[in-house]
Amino acid sequence: MNIEKIKEVLEEHQGFRLKQAEKNIYLDLIDDWQQSTVLPSNIKEELNKECPISIEADLFSSKNKKTVKAVINLEDGLKIEAVLMKNRDGRNTICVSSQVGCSLGCKFCATGKMGFKRNLTFSEIVEQVIFFARLLKKEDEKITNIVFMGMGEPFLNYDNVLKAIRKLNDKDGFNLGSRNFSISTAGVVEGIKKLSSEKLQVNLALSLHAPNNTIRSEIMPINKRYPLDNVLKAVDDYIEKTGRRVMFEYIMIKGVNDSNKEAEEIAKIVKGKLYFVNLIPYNSTGVFEASSQERTASFRKILEERGVSVTQRFSFGKDIEGACGQLANKNK
Ligand code: SAH
Ligand code: SF4
């Protein structure tokens, strides 16, 4: 599916045709132009020939059926992965990719290991969402949340990510509320700054993963370019400007960042600020080991005793390599 191409084709026609076609895509969620009840047959034929809207993907479903991973084939033969997580509380969260691969090379992340291929276009980002929206529609369900926590660093593809969010937020189309979007960054300061001045109330998450520069630089090379103090300053400015809480993601890695000392350090950073900490189980990617449940519980206790709000992330879809940090197109 190439949304830009649809625009090009319909430029030759009356203005309202594009509006109708977009409504067909974002609201009616059709997957073949013939299903359109508003477009005349000559335009449907032209669209089906020039820009078909089927989406080519392979699906992998976890044993408990709560996680579905789509490996989507792009026009140039590259592949990206997007994941649907069905929560017990009725939320259907889609984890989308912003790039093919990633240039930042975090040591714990499978996407980082595959290196950077290219940025995704606006259309390729939106396509991941539409794919799952169509799938859920068959079960009379809807997407409730979209998180940019798939492959790639969203702030290194800022314009296309924001364009996709704006489009999916559009009242006349997909109409998902801005508060239901989250962007996770490894700490690209320019992106955090830019997002602060957007008139768009999306959620920001920072991959913190370490309380100091020594540990952080060791596992996240980007910390050398944007040291912790600079990142935290940008996050504080963001909070001041937007009044919105920021989530700190923290992967629990055995013997690397999970001691009581590190918990104390995190508590000092977070205390009195509009941050909350989300503890994430480390999903194996071949290096490191996950912290034990006991270790994670002690870590959490220290944070809570010092007044830090803590949540714990449930790990979805490990059996289909669809969990955080496992997306790397291995199952071709
Ligand atoms: N590039 C962005 C967003 C994509 S990664 C970022 O790094 O924030 C989404 C989240 O998954 C990040 O918090 C990332 O640190 C985390 N993650 C990466 N590898 C992981 C792994 N092996 N286990 C658990 N979480 C992981
Ligand atoms: Fe890139 Fe995020 Fe993976 Fe780091 S964790 S390599 S920034 S996708």
PDB file of C-alpha atoms in Angstrom, residues 3 12 20 95 98 160 164 168 170 210 213 225 229 232 248 252 266 272 276 288 297 300 304 320:
ATOM      1  CA  ILE A   3      -0.695   6.238   0.400  1.00  0.00           C
ATOM      2  CA  GLU A  12      -6.235  14.203 -11.635  1.00  0.00           C
ATOM      3  CA  GLN A  20     -13.636   9.746  -0.075  1.00  0.00           C
ATOM      4  CA  CYS A  95       3.826  -1.551  18.628  1.00  0.00           C
ATOM      5  CA  SER A  98       9.866   3.722  12.584  1.00  0.00           C
ATOM      6  CA  ASN A 160       7.513  10.902   9.067  1.00  0.00           C
ATOM      7  CA  ALA A 164       1.831   9.534  10.666  1.00  0.00           C
ATOM      8  CA  LEU A 168      -3.962   8.737  12.502  1.00  0.00           C
ATOM      9  CA  ASP A 170      -7.296  13.116  12.342  1.00  0.00           C
ATOM     10  CA  ALA A 210      21.013   3.089  33.724  1.00  0.00           C
ATOM     11  CA  ASN A 213      26.971   7.706  32.391  1.00  0.00           C
ATOM     12  CA  ARG A 225      26.781  11.696  22.134  1.00  0.00           C
ATOM     13  CA  ASP A 229      22.533  15.235  32.129  1.00  0.00           C
ATOM     14  CA  LEU A 232      17.404  14.724  31.582  1.00  0.00           C
ATOM     15  CA  PHE A 248      11.413   6.099  32.111  1.00  0.00           C
ATOM     16  CA  MET A 252      16.356  -5.199  34.299  1.00  0.00           C
ATOM     17  CA  ILE A 266      17.485   6.131  40.084  1.00  0.00           C
ATOM     18  CA  GLY A 272      10.065  15.080  43.094  1.00  0.00           C
ATOM     19  CA  PHE A 276       7.537   7.383  36.579  1.00  0.00           C
ATOM     20  CA  PHE A 288      23.189 -10.628  28.970  1.00  0.00           C
ATOM     21  CA  ALA A 297      11.156  -7.048  43.460  1.00  0.00           C
ATOM     22  CA  ARG A 300      11.183  -2.010  42.892  1.00  0.00           C
ATOM     23  CA  GLU A 304       8.785   2.743  46.014  1.00  0.00           C
ATOM     24  CA  ILE A 320       7.266 -15.548  18.601  1.00  0.00           C
TER      25      ILE A 320
END
